[in-house]
mmCIF file with all atom_site columns, C-alpha atoms in Angstrom:
data_model
loop_
_atom_site.group_PDB
_atom_site.id
_atom_site.type_symbol
_atom_site.label_atom_id
_atom_site.label_alt_id
_atom_site.label_comp_id
_atom_site.label_asym_id
_atom_site.label_entity_id
_atom_site.label_seq_id
_atom_site.pdbx_PDB_ins_code
_atom_site.Cartn_x
_atom_site.Cartn_y
_atom_site.Cartn_z
_atom_site.occupancy
_atom_site.B_iso_or_equiv
_atom_site.pdbx_formal_charge
_atom_site.auth_seq_id
_atom_site.auth_comp_id
_atom_site.auth_asym_id
_atom_site.auth_atom_id
_atom_site.pdbx_PDB_model_num
ATOM 1   C CA . ASP A 1 1   ? -29.644 46.533 -22.138 1.00 0.00 ? 186 ASP A CA 1
ATOM 2   C CA . ALA A 1 2   ? -32.263 45.420 -19.615 1.00 0.00 ? 187 ALA A CA 1
ATOM 3   C CA . LYS A 1 3   ? -31.632 45.996 -15.926 1.00 0.00 ? 188 LYS A CA 1
ATOM 4   C CA . THR A 1 4   ? -32.427 43.299 -13.388 1.00 0.00 ? 189 THR A CA 1
ATOM 5   C CA . THR A 1 5   ? -33.655 43.342 -9.802  1.00 0.00 ? 190 THR A CA 1
ATOM 6   C CA . GLN A 1 6   ? -33.021 40.426 -7.476  1.00 0.00 ? 191 GLN A CA 1
ATOM 7   C CA . PRO A 1 7   ? -33.403 40.061 -3.701  1.00 0.00 ? 192 PRO A CA 1
ATOM 8   C CA . PRO A 1 8   ? -29.974 40.372 -2.091  1.00 0.00 ? 193 PRO A CA 1
ATOM 9   C CA . SER A 1 9   ? -30.265 37.198 -0.029  1.00 0.00 ? 194 SER A CA 1
ATOM 10  C CA . MET A 1 10  ? -32.437 34.153 0.596   1.00 0.00 ? 195 MET A CA 1
ATOM 11  C CA . ASP A 1 11  ? -32.341 31.074 2.804   1.00 0.00 ? 196 ASP A CA 1
ATOM 12  C CA . CYS A 1 12  ? -33.627 27.635 1.923   1.00 0.00 ? 197 CYS A CA 1
ATOM 13  C CA . ALA A 1 13  ? -33.819 24.423 3.927   1.00 0.00 ? 198 ALA A CA 1
ATOM 14  C CA . GLU A 1 14  ? -31.847 21.506 2.556   1.00 0.00 ? 199 GLU A CA 1
ATOM 15  C CA . GLY A 1 15  ? -34.029 19.220 0.459   1.00 0.00 ? 200 GLY A CA 1
ATOM 16  C CA . ARG A 1 16  ? -36.659 21.884 -0.166  1.00 0.00 ? 201 ARG A CA 1
ATOM 17  C CA . ALA A 1 17  ? -37.212 23.781 -3.381  1.00 0.00 ? 202 ALA A CA 1
ATOM 18  C CA . ALA A 1 18  ? -35.412 27.096 -3.747  1.00 0.00 ? 203 ALA A CA 1
ATOM 19  C CA . ASN A 1 19  ? -37.292 29.690 -5.794  1.00 0.00 ? 204 ASN A CA 1
ATOM 20  C CA . LEU A 1 20  ? -35.167 32.653 -6.856  1.00 0.00 ? 205 LEU A CA 1
ATOM 21  C CA . PRO A 1 21  ? -37.005 35.574 -8.480  1.00 0.00 ? 206 PRO A CA 1
ATOM 22  C CA . CYS A 1 22  ? -35.684 38.123 -10.940 1.00 0.00 ? 207 CYS A CA 1
ATOM 23  C CA . ASN A 1 23  ? -37.372 41.212 -12.359 1.00 0.00 ? 208 ASN A CA 1
ATOM 24  C CA . HIS A 1 24  ? -36.271 42.300 -15.824 1.00 0.00 ? 209 HIS A CA 1
ATOM 25  C CA . SER A 1 25  ? -39.103 44.643 -16.764 1.00 0.00 ? 210 SER A CA 1
ATOM 26  C CA . THR A 1 26  ? -37.177 46.412 -19.560 1.00 0.00 ? 211 THR A CA 1
ATOM 27  C CA . ILE A 1 27  ? -36.130 43.250 -21.356 1.00 0.00 ? 212 ILE A CA 1
ATOM 28  C CA . SER A 1 28  ? -36.176 43.446 -25.150 1.00 0.00 ? 213 SER A CA 1
ATOM 29  C CA . GLY A 1 29  ? -38.139 41.049 -27.310 1.00 0.00 ? 214 GLY A CA 1
ATOM 30  C CA . ASN A 1 30  ? -35.041 39.259 -28.577 1.00 0.00 ? 215 ASN A CA 1
ATOM 31  C CA . GLU A 1 31  ? -33.249 39.026 -25.235 1.00 0.00 ? 216 GLU A CA 1
ATOM 32  C CA . TYR A 1 32  ? -32.914 35.667 -23.571 1.00 0.00 ? 217 TYR A CA 1
ATOM 33  C CA . VAL A 1 33  ? -32.801 35.358 -19.784 1.00 0.00 ? 218 VAL A CA 1
ATOM 34  C CA . TYR A 1 34  ? -29.681 33.586 -18.565 1.00 0.00 ? 219 TYR A CA 1
ATOM 35  C CA . TRP A 1 35  ? -29.017 32.371 -15.040 1.00 0.00 ? 220 TRP A CA 1
ATOM 36  C CA . TYR A 1 36  ? -25.548 31.832 -13.625 1.00 0.00 ? 221 TYR A CA 1
ATOM 37  C CA . ARG A 1 37  ? -24.320 31.021 -10.160 1.00 0.00 ? 222 ARG A CA 1
ATOM 38  C CA . GLN A 1 38  ? -21.030 31.724 -8.452  1.00 0.00 ? 223 GLN A CA 1
ATOM 39  C CA . ILE A 1 39  ? -19.770 29.550 -5.660  1.00 0.00 ? 224 ILE A CA 1
ATOM 40  C CA . HIS A 1 40  ? -17.258 31.206 -3.363  1.00 0.00 ? 225 HIS A CA 1
ATOM 41  C CA . SER A 1 41  ? -13.829 31.730 -4.957  1.00 0.00 ? 226 SER A CA 1
ATOM 42  C CA . GLN A 1 42  ? -14.898 30.290 -8.295  1.00 0.00 ? 227 GLN A CA 1
ATOM 43  C CA . GLY A 1 43  ? -15.919 31.789 -11.611 1.00 0.00 ? 228 GLY A CA 1
ATOM 44  C CA . PRO A 1 44  ? -19.620 31.990 -12.513 1.00 0.00 ? 229 PRO A CA 1
ATOM 45  C CA . GLN A 1 45  ? -21.214 28.795 -13.792 1.00 0.00 ? 230 GLN A CA 1
ATOM 46  C CA . TYR A 1 46  ? -23.988 28.648 -16.379 1.00 0.00 ? 231 TYR A CA 1
ATOM 47  C CA . ILE A 1 47  ? -27.249 27.142 -15.121 1.00 0.00 ? 232 ILE A CA 1
ATOM 48  C CA . ILE A 1 48  ? -30.010 27.642 -17.682 1.00 0.00 ? 233 ILE A CA 1
ATOM 49  C CA . HIS A 1 49  ? -31.478 30.109 -20.168 1.00 0.00 ? 234 HIS A CA 1
ATOM 50  C CA . GLY A 1 50  ? -34.792 30.738 -21.919 1.00 0.00 ? 235 GLY A CA 1
ATOM 51  C CA . LEU A 1 51  ? -36.679 33.146 -24.164 1.00 0.00 ? 236 LEU A CA 1
ATOM 52  C CA . LYS A 1 52  ? -40.420 32.677 -23.657 1.00 0.00 ? 237 LYS A CA 1
ATOM 53  C CA . ASN A 1 53  ? -41.126 29.100 -22.723 1.00 0.00 ? 238 ASN A CA 1
ATOM 54  C CA . ASN A 1 54  ? -40.332 27.449 -19.425 1.00 0.00 ? 239 ASN A CA 1
ATOM 55  C CA . GLU A 1 55  ? -37.155 25.426 -19.489 1.00 0.00 ? 240 GLU A CA 1
ATOM 56  C CA . THR A 1 56  ? -35.792 22.535 -17.460 1.00 0.00 ? 241 THR A CA 1
ATOM 57  C CA . ASN A 1 57  ? -32.421 20.852 -17.356 1.00 0.00 ? 242 ASN A CA 1
ATOM 58  C CA . GLU A 1 58  ? -30.543 18.626 -14.958 1.00 0.00 ? 243 GLU A CA 1
ATOM 59  C CA . MET A 1 59  ? -29.681 21.555 -12.706 1.00 0.00 ? 244 MET A CA 1
ATOM 60  C CA . ALA A 1 60  ? -32.822 23.665 -12.505 1.00 0.00 ? 245 ALA A CA 1
ATOM 61  C CA . SER A 1 61  ? -36.093 24.879 -13.966 1.00 0.00 ? 246 SER A CA 1
ATOM 62  C CA . LEU A 1 62  ? -36.754 28.333 -15.346 1.00 0.00 ? 247 LEU A CA 1
ATOM 63  C CA . ILE A 1 63  ? -40.207 29.873 -15.277 1.00 0.00 ? 248 ILE A CA 1
ATOM 64  C CA . ILE A 1 64  ? -40.688 33.016 -17.383 1.00 0.00 ? 249 ILE A CA 1
ATOM 65  C CA . THR A 1 65  ? -43.862 35.069 -17.049 1.00 0.00 ? 250 THR A CA 1
ATOM 66  C CA . GLU A 1 66  ? -46.012 35.581 -20.123 1.00 0.00 ? 251 GLU A CA 1
ATOM 67  C CA . ASP A 1 67  ? -45.095 39.266 -20.337 1.00 0.00 ? 252 ASP A CA 1
ATOM 68  C CA . ARG A 1 68  ? -41.413 38.285 -19.911 1.00 0.00 ? 253 ARG A CA 1
ATOM 69  C CA . LYS A 1 69  ? -40.900 40.956 -17.275 1.00 0.00 ? 254 LYS A CA 1
ATOM 70  C CA . SER A 1 70  ? -39.836 38.496 -14.624 1.00 0.00 ? 255 SER A CA 1
ATOM 71  C CA . SER A 1 71  ? -38.578 34.967 -14.167 1.00 0.00 ? 256 SER A CA 1
ATOM 72  C CA . THR A 1 72  ? -38.009 32.453 -11.387 1.00 0.00 ? 257 THR A CA 1
ATOM 73  C CA . LEU A 1 73  ? -35.197 29.955 -11.113 1.00 0.00 ? 258 LEU A CA 1
ATOM 74  C CA . ILE A 1 74  ? -36.211 26.807 -9.283  1.00 0.00 ? 259 ILE A CA 1
ATOM 75  C CA . LEU A 1 75  ? -33.763 24.417 -7.669  1.00 0.00 ? 260 LEU A CA 1
ATOM 76  C CA . PRO A 1 76  ? -36.125 21.526 -6.931  1.00 0.00 ? 261 PRO A CA 1
ATOM 77  C CA . HIS A 1 77  ? -34.207 19.875 -4.081  1.00 0.00 ? 262 HIS A CA 1
ATOM 78  C CA . ALA A 1 78  ? -31.601 22.259 -2.715  1.00 0.00 ? 263 ALA A CA 1
ATOM 79  C CA . THR A 1 79  ? -28.388 20.815 -1.287  1.00 0.00 ? 264 THR A CA 1
ATOM 80  C CA . LEU A 1 80  ? -25.631 22.464 0.717   1.00 0.00 ? 265 LEU A CA 1
ATOM 81  C CA . ARG A 1 81  ? -23.559 22.640 -2.481  1.00 0.00 ? 266 ARG A CA 1
ATOM 82  C CA . ASP A 1 82  ? -26.169 24.972 -3.979  1.00 0.00 ? 267 ASP A CA 1
ATOM 83  C CA . THR A 1 83  ? -25.092 27.725 -1.576  1.00 0.00 ? 268 THR A CA 1
ATOM 84  C CA . ALA A 1 84  ? -23.888 30.439 -3.955  1.00 0.00 ? 269 ALA A CA 1
ATOM 85  C CA . VAL A 1 85  ? -24.682 33.828 -5.471  1.00 0.00 ? 270 VAL A CA 1
ATOM 86  C CA . TYR A 1 86  ? -27.234 33.504 -8.277  1.00 0.00 ? 271 TYR A CA 1
ATOM 87  C CA . TYR A 1 87  ? -27.333 36.021 -11.125 1.00 0.00 ? 272 TYR A CA 1
ATOM 88  C CA . CYS A 1 88  ? -29.963 36.529 -13.785 1.00 0.00 ? 273 CYS A CA 1
ATOM 89  C CA . THR A 1 89  ? -28.770 38.393 -16.858 1.00 0.00 ? 274 THR A CA 1
ATOM 90  C CA . PRO A 1 90  ? -30.669 39.160 -20.059 1.00 0.00 ? 275 PRO A CA 1
ATOM 91  C CA . ASP A 1 91  ? -28.690 38.775 -23.246 1.00 0.00 ? 276 ASP A CA 1
ATOM 92  C CA . SER A 1 92  ? -29.609 39.255 -26.883 1.00 0.00 ? 277 SER A CA 1
ATOM 93  C CA . ASN A 1 93  ? -28.011 35.971 -27.944 1.00 0.00 ? 278 ASN A CA 1
ATOM 94  C CA . THR A 1 94  ? -26.477 37.899 -30.806 1.00 0.00 ? 279 THR A CA 1
ATOM 95  C CA . GLY A 1 95  ? -24.376 40.392 -28.890 1.00 0.00 ? 280 GLY A CA 1
ATOM 96  C CA . ASN A 1 96  ? -23.764 37.607 -26.439 1.00 0.00 ? 281 ASN A CA 1
ATOM 97  C CA . GLN A 1 97  ? -22.767 40.000 -23.696 1.00 0.00 ? 282 GLN A CA 1
ATOM 98  C CA . PHE A 1 98  ? -23.554 39.207 -20.099 1.00 0.00 ? 283 PHE A CA 1
ATOM 99  C CA . TYR A 1 99  ? -24.108 42.020 -17.638 1.00 0.00 ? 284 TYR A CA 1
ATOM 100 C CA . PHE A 1 100 ? -24.313 40.925 -14.026 1.00 0.00 ? 285 PHE A CA 1
ATOM 101 C CA . GLY A 1 101 ? -25.977 42.804 -11.175 1.00 0.00 ? 286 GLY A CA 1
ATOM 102 C CA . THR A 1 102 ? -25.318 41.987 -7.534  1.00 0.00 ? 287 THR A CA 1
ATOM 103 C CA . GLY A 1 103 ? -27.346 38.756 -7.624  1.00 0.00 ? 288 GLY A CA 1
ATOM 104 C CA . THR A 1 104 ? -29.041 36.794 -4.835  1.00 0.00 ? 289 THR A CA 1
ATOM 105 C CA . SER A 1 105 ? -26.926 35.122 -2.189  1.00 0.00 ? 290 SER A CA 1
ATOM 106 C CA . LEU A 1 106 ? -28.632 31.800 -1.499  1.00 0.00 ? 291 LEU A CA 1
ATOM 107 C CA . THR A 1 107 ? -27.782 29.966 1.707   1.00 0.00 ? 292 THR A CA 1
ATOM 108 C CA . VAL A 1 108 ? -28.957 26.379 2.012   1.00 0.00 ? 293 VAL A CA 1
ATOM 109 C CA . ILE A 1 109 ? -29.439 25.492 5.650   1.00 0.00 ? 294 ILE A CA 1
ATOM 110 C CA . PRO A 1 110 ? -28.984 21.929 6.939   1.00 0.00 ? 295 PRO A CA 1
ATOM 111 C CA . GLU B 2 1   ? -13.172 18.892 -22.045 1.00 0.00 ? 208 GLU B CA 1
ATOM 112 C CA . ALA B 2 2   ? -10.610 21.328 -20.663 1.00 0.00 ? 209 ALA B CA 1
ATOM 113 C CA . GLY B 2 3   ? -12.034 24.512 -19.180 1.00 0.00 ? 210 GLY B CA 1
ATOM 114 C CA . VAL B 2 4   ? -10.889 28.109 -19.397 1.00 0.00 ? 211 VAL B CA 1
ATOM 115 C CA . ALA B 2 5   ? -7.391  28.395 -17.980 1.00 0.00 ? 212 ALA B CA 1
ATOM 116 C CA . GLN B 2 6   ? -6.151  31.533 -16.259 1.00 0.00 ? 213 GLN B CA 1
ATOM 117 C CA . SER B 2 7   ? -2.848  32.445 -14.653 1.00 0.00 ? 214 SER B CA 1
ATOM 118 C CA . PRO B 2 8   ? -1.672  33.455 -12.216 1.00 0.00 ? 215 PRO B CA 1
ATOM 119 C CA . ARG B 2 9   ? -4.306  32.648 -9.582  1.00 0.00 ? 216 ARG B CA 1
ATOM 120 C CA . TYR B 2 10  ? -3.086  35.320 -7.226  1.00 0.00 ? 217 TYR B CA 1
ATOM 121 C CA . LYS B 2 11  ? -0.969  38.449 -7.634  1.00 0.00 ? 218 LYS B CA 1
ATOM 122 C CA . ILE B 2 12  ? 0.093   41.138 -5.193  1.00 0.00 ? 219 ILE B CA 1
ATOM 123 C CA . ILE B 2 13  ? 1.721   44.298 -6.541  1.00 0.00 ? 220 ILE B CA 1
ATOM 124 C CA . GLU B 2 14  ? 2.421   47.801 -5.367  1.00 0.00 ? 221 GLU B CA 1
ATOM 125 C CA . LYS B 2 15  ? 0.506   50.730 -6.807  1.00 0.00 ? 222 LYS B CA 1
ATOM 126 C CA . ARG B 2 16  ? 1.994   52.193 -9.982  1.00 0.00 ? 223 ARG B CA 1
ATOM 127 C CA . GLN B 2 17  ? 3.492   48.817 -10.923 1.00 0.00 ? 224 GLN B CA 1
ATOM 128 C CA . SER B 2 18  ? 2.327   46.917 -13.977 1.00 0.00 ? 225 SER B CA 1
ATOM 129 C CA . VAL B 2 19  ? 0.742   43.464 -14.127 1.00 0.00 ? 226 VAL B CA 1
ATOM 130 C CA . ALA B 2 20  ? -0.436  41.048 -16.803 1.00 0.00 ? 227 ALA B CA 1
ATOM 131 C CA . PHE B 2 21  ? -2.966  38.247 -16.741 1.00 0.00 ? 228 PHE B CA 1
ATOM 132 C CA . TRP B 2 22  ? -3.181  35.385 -19.181 1.00 0.00 ? 229 TRP B CA 1
ATOM 133 C CA . CYS B 2 23  ? -6.188  33.423 -20.422 1.00 0.00 ? 230 CYS B CA 1
ATOM 134 C CA . ASN B 2 24  ? -6.470  30.315 -22.581 1.00 0.00 ? 231 ASN B CA 1
ATOM 135 C CA . PRO B 2 25  ? -10.100 29.801 -23.656 1.00 0.00 ? 232 PRO B CA 1
ATOM 136 C CA . ILE B 2 26  ? -11.834 26.541 -24.461 1.00 0.00 ? 233 ILE B CA 1
ATOM 137 C CA . SER B 2 27  ? -10.658 25.226 -27.809 1.00 0.00 ? 234 SER B CA 1
ATOM 138 C CA . GLY B 2 28  ? -12.827 26.426 -30.666 1.00 0.00 ? 235 GLY B CA 1
ATOM 139 C CA . HIS B 2 29  ? -14.536 29.208 -28.725 1.00 0.00 ? 236 HIS B CA 1
ATOM 140 C CA . ALA B 2 30  ? -14.470 32.305 -30.865 1.00 0.00 ? 237 ALA B CA 1
ATOM 141 C CA . THR B 2 31  ? -15.734 34.727 -28.231 1.00 0.00 ? 238 THR B CA 1
ATOM 142 C CA . LEU B 2 32  ? -13.566 35.715 -25.269 1.00 0.00 ? 239 LEU B CA 1
ATOM 143 C CA . TYR B 2 33  ? -14.426 38.063 -22.421 1.00 0.00 ? 240 TYR B CA 1
ATOM 144 C CA . TRP B 2 34  ? -12.558 39.734 -19.596 1.00 0.00 ? 241 TRP B CA 1
ATOM 145 C CA . TYR B 2 35  ? -14.524 40.711 -16.519 1.00 0.00 ? 242 TYR B CA 1
ATOM 146 C CA . GLN B 2 36  ? -13.539 42.603 -13.387 1.00 0.00 ? 243 GLN B CA 1
ATOM 147 C CA . GLN B 2 37  ? -15.227 41.584 -10.124 1.00 0.00 ? 244 GLN B CA 1
ATOM 148 C CA . ILE B 2 38  ? -14.765 43.842 -7.123  1.00 0.00 ? 245 ILE B CA 1
ATOM 149 C CA . LEU B 2 39  ? -15.515 42.294 -3.749  1.00 0.00 ? 246 LEU B CA 1
ATOM 150 C CA . GLY B 2 40  ? -19.261 42.203 -3.063  1.00 0.00 ? 247 GLY B CA 1
ATOM 151 C CA . GLN B 2 41  ? -20.236 43.084 -6.640  1.00 0.00 ? 248 GLN B CA 1
ATOM 152 C CA . GLY B 2 42  ? -21.183 41.132 -9.726  1.00 0.00 ? 249 GLY B CA 1
ATOM 153 C CA . PRO B 2 43  ? -18.702 40.730 -12.587 1.00 0.00 ? 250 PRO B CA 1
ATOM 154 C CA . LYS B 2 44  ? -18.343 43.783 -14.813 1.00 0.00 ? 251 LYS B CA 1
ATOM 155 C CA . LEU B 2 45  ? -17.525 43.306 -18.495 1.00 0.00 ? 252 LEU B CA 1
ATOM 156 C CA . LEU B 2 46  ? -14.263 44.989 -19.504 1.00 0.00 ? 253 LEU B CA 1
ATOM 157 C CA . ILE B 2 47  ? -13.771 43.760 -23.050 1.00 0.00 ? 254 ILE B CA 1
ATOM 158 C CA . GLN B 2 48  ? -15.201 41.237 -25.499 1.00 0.00 ? 255 GLN B CA 1
ATOM 159 C CA . PHE B 2 49  ? -13.293 39.698 -28.419 1.00 0.00 ? 256 PHE B CA 1
ATOM 160 C CA . GLN B 2 50  ? -14.699 37.847 -31.396 1.00 0.00 ? 257 GLN B CA 1
ATOM 161 C CA . ASN B 2 51  ? -11.734 35.841 -32.734 1.00 0.00 ? 258 ASN B CA 1
ATOM 162 C CA . ASN B 2 52  ? -8.951  38.454 -32.605 1.00 0.00 ? 259 ASN B CA 1
ATOM 163 C CA . GLY B 2 53  ? -11.180 41.490 -33.114 1.00 0.00 ? 260 GLY B CA 1
ATOM 164 C CA . VAL B 2 54  ? -12.635 43.673 -30.366 1.00 0.00 ? 261 VAL B CA 1
ATOM 165 C CA . VAL B 2 55  ? -16.445 43.645 -30.184 1.00 0.00 ? 262 VAL B CA 1
ATOM 166 C CA . ASP B 2 56  ? -16.882 45.895 -27.149 1.00 0.00 ? 263 ASP B CA 1
ATOM 167 C CA . ASP B 2 57  ? -14.342 47.653 -24.957 1.00 0.00 ? 264 ASP B CA 1
ATOM 168 C CA . SER B 2 58  ? -16.573 50.512 -23.833 1.00 0.00 ? 265 SER B CA 1
ATOM 169 C CA . GLN B 2 59  ? -15.983 49.789 -20.139 1.00 0.00 ? 266 GLN B CA 1
ATOM 170 C CA . LEU B 2 60  ? -12.239 49.235 -20.365 1.00 0.00 ? 267 LEU B CA 1
ATOM 171 C CA . PRO B 2 61  ? -10.270 52.088 -18.711 1.00 0.00 ? 268 PRO B CA 1
ATOM 172 C CA . LYS B 2 62  ? -8.030  52.541 -21.701 1.00 0.00 ? 269 LYS B CA 1
ATOM 173 C CA . ASP B 2 63  ? -5.645  54.950 -20.015 1.00 0.00 ? 270 ASP B CA 1
ATOM 174 C CA . ARG B 2 64  ? -4.277  52.064 -17.932 1.00 0.00 ? 271 ARG B CA 1
ATOM 175 C CA . PHE B 2 65  ? -5.827  48.819 -19.150 1.00 0.00 ? 272 PHE B CA 1
ATOM 176 C CA . SER B 2 66  ? -5.046  47.043 -22.396 1.00 0.00 ? 273 SER B CA 1
ATOM 177 C CA . ALA B 2 67  ? -5.950  43.653 -23.779 1.00 0.00 ? 274 ALA B CA 1
ATOM 178 C CA . GLU B 2 68  ? -5.039  41.647 -26.821 1.00 0.00 ? 275 GLU B CA 1
ATOM 179 C CA . ARG B 2 69  ? -5.940  38.324 -28.316 1.00 0.00 ? 276 ARG B CA 1
ATOM 180 C CA . LEU B 2 70  ? -3.204  37.208 -30.646 1.00 0.00 ? 277 LEU B CA 1
ATOM 181 C CA . LYS B 2 71  ? -4.213  34.755 -33.369 1.00 0.00 ? 278 LYS B CA 1
ATOM 182 C CA . GLY B 2 72  ? -7.717  34.605 -31.930 1.00 0.00 ? 279 GLY B CA 1
ATOM 183 C CA . VAL B 2 73  ? -6.804  32.138 -29.183 1.00 0.00 ? 280 VAL B CA 1
ATOM 184 C CA . ASP B 2 74  ? -4.964  33.158 -25.990 1.00 0.00 ? 281 ASP B CA 1
ATOM 185 C CA . SER B 2 75  ? -5.483  36.570 -24.492 1.00 0.00 ? 282 SER B CA 1
ATOM 186 C CA . THR B 2 76  ? -3.623  38.847 -22.103 1.00 0.00 ? 283 THR B CA 1
ATOM 187 C CA . LEU B 2 77  ? -4.976  41.698 -20.007 1.00 0.00 ? 284 LEU B CA 1
ATOM 188 C CA . LYS B 2 78  ? -2.503  44.291 -18.766 1.00 0.00 ? 285 LYS B CA 1
ATOM 189 C CA . ILE B 2 79  ? -2.749  47.053 -16.205 1.00 0.00 ? 286 ILE B CA 1
ATOM 190 C CA . GLN B 2 80  ? -0.136  49.815 -16.249 1.00 0.00 ? 287 GLN B CA 1
ATOM 191 C CA . PRO B 2 81  ? 0.132   51.571 -13.855 1.00 0.00 ? 288 PRO B CA 1
ATOM 192 C CA . ALA B 2 82  ? -2.027  49.868 -11.246 1.00 0.00 ? 289 ALA B CA 1
ATOM 193 C CA . LYS B 2 83  ? -4.118  51.787 -8.731  1.00 0.00 ? 290 LYS B CA 1
ATOM 194 C CA . LEU B 2 84  ? -5.470  50.654 -5.378  1.00 0.00 ? 291 LEU B CA 1
ATOM 195 C CA . GLU B 2 85  ? -8.993  50.514 -6.816  1.00 0.00 ? 292 GLU B CA 1
ATOM 196 C CA . ASP B 2 86  ? -7.884  47.897 -9.354  1.00 0.00 ? 293 ASP B CA 1
ATOM 197 C CA . SER B 2 87  ? -7.844  45.306 -6.563  1.00 0.00 ? 294 SER B CA 1
ATOM 198 C CA . ALA B 2 88  ? -10.356 42.731 -7.770  1.00 0.00 ? 295 ALA B CA 1
ATOM 199 C CA . VAL B 2 89  ? -10.760 39.307 -9.309  1.00 0.00 ? 296 VAL B CA 1
ATOM 200 C CA . TYR B 2 90  ? -10.201 39.298 -13.061 1.00 0.00 ? 297 TYR B CA 1
ATOM 201 C CA . LEU B 2 91  ? -12.280 36.663 -14.793 1.00 0.00 ? 298 LEU B CA 1
ATOM 202 C CA . CYS B 2 92  ? -11.837 35.344 -18.291 1.00 0.00 ? 299 CYS B CA 1
ATOM 203 C CA . ALA B 2 93  ? -14.679 33.591 -20.094 1.00 0.00 ? 300 ALA B CA 1
ATOM 204 C CA . SER B 2 94  ? -15.237 32.101 -23.526 1.00 0.00 ? 301 SER B CA 1
ATOM 205 C CA . SER B 2 95  ? -18.237 31.021 -25.549 1.00 0.00 ? 302 SER B CA 1
ATOM 206 C CA . LEU B 2 96  ? -19.341 29.617 -28.862 1.00 0.00 ? 303 LEU B CA 1
ATOM 207 C CA . LYS B 2 97  ? -21.377 32.389 -30.408 1.00 0.00 ? 304 LYS B CA 1
ATOM 208 C CA . PRO B 2 98  ? -24.218 32.724 -29.601 1.00 0.00 ? 305 PRO B CA 1
ATOM 209 C CA . GLN B 2 99  ? -24.165 30.480 -26.546 1.00 0.00 ? 306 GLN B CA 1
ATOM 210 C CA . LYS B 2 100 ? -23.480 30.370 -22.833 1.00 0.00 ? 307 LYS B CA 1
ATOM 211 C CA . ALA B 2 101 ? -20.186 31.543 -21.410 1.00 0.00 ? 308 ALA B CA 1
ATOM 212 C CA . PHE B 2 102 ? -17.712 29.353 -19.570 1.00 0.00 ? 309 PHE B CA 1
ATOM 213 C CA . PHE B 2 103 ? -15.645 31.104 -16.924 1.00 0.00 ? 310 PHE B CA 1
ATOM 214 C CA . GLY B 2 104 ? -12.175 30.469 -15.591 1.00 0.00 ? 311 GLY B CA 1
ATOM 215 C CA . GLN B 2 105 ? -11.384 30.554 -11.879 1.00 0.00 ? 312 GLN B CA 1
ATOM 216 C CA . GLY B 2 106 ? -10.037 34.073 -12.094 1.00 0.00 ? 313 GLY B CA 1
ATOM 217 C CA . THR B 2 107 ? -6.941  35.939 -10.971 1.00 0.00 ? 314 THR B CA 1
ATOM 218 C CA . ARG B 2 108 ? -7.179  37.698 -7.627  1.00 0.00 ? 315 ARG B CA 1
ATOM 219 C CA . LEU B 2 109 ? -5.208  40.963 -7.807  1.00 0.00 ? 316 LEU B CA 1
ATOM 220 C CA . THR B 2 110 ? -4.284  42.889 -4.688  1.00 0.00 ? 317 THR B CA 1
ATOM 221 C CA . VAL B 2 111 ? -2.741  46.339 -5.133  1.00 0.00 ? 318 VAL B CA 1
ATOM 222 C CA . VAL B 2 112 ? -1.009  47.680 -2.019  1.00 0.00 ? 319 VAL B CA 1
#
């Protein structure tokens, strides 16, 4: 399974875009990139996933580089409620197993 | 739609005692996971079920941990005997295969 590298922490001003990077240089060709977040004292929550193309949903956008070795999660207008730990985790979508690293702790500042 | 239900929310036991956690996944979700999350770390997969069969239990410490999923619905995770290092949050998740996982709120276990 691919390993991931994420910055341990980031700050973002409320209302600004938060860009969270993830390196997954050993990702396999059939592995999707999933992003989850975990708000304090809650279980992780699914945000978005993608294979090759950029994806957007009501929560966020996902930009995947052409070589698929890295991706960026974009929260377009961060709010205080977006303060959480964000995890990227490659998954084959057949084994459907999610392996989480230590993630990025995002703090949205008023 | 009801989410993944877990109980209890909190549990404090002494070392060498036994403890059990219960999980009720989202209706219709064939895949069920148990994760262990130690403070400051990401969740670590312990075991994955597909219906009532085990897909992966390679990271389950089988000398003290056991899990079952009777009839492919509810699941229980047991620790016997508990050690201090088992203090963690135990998360249950379920998914429609192959799709995103939905997590419960977890059970916080403290072993003293």
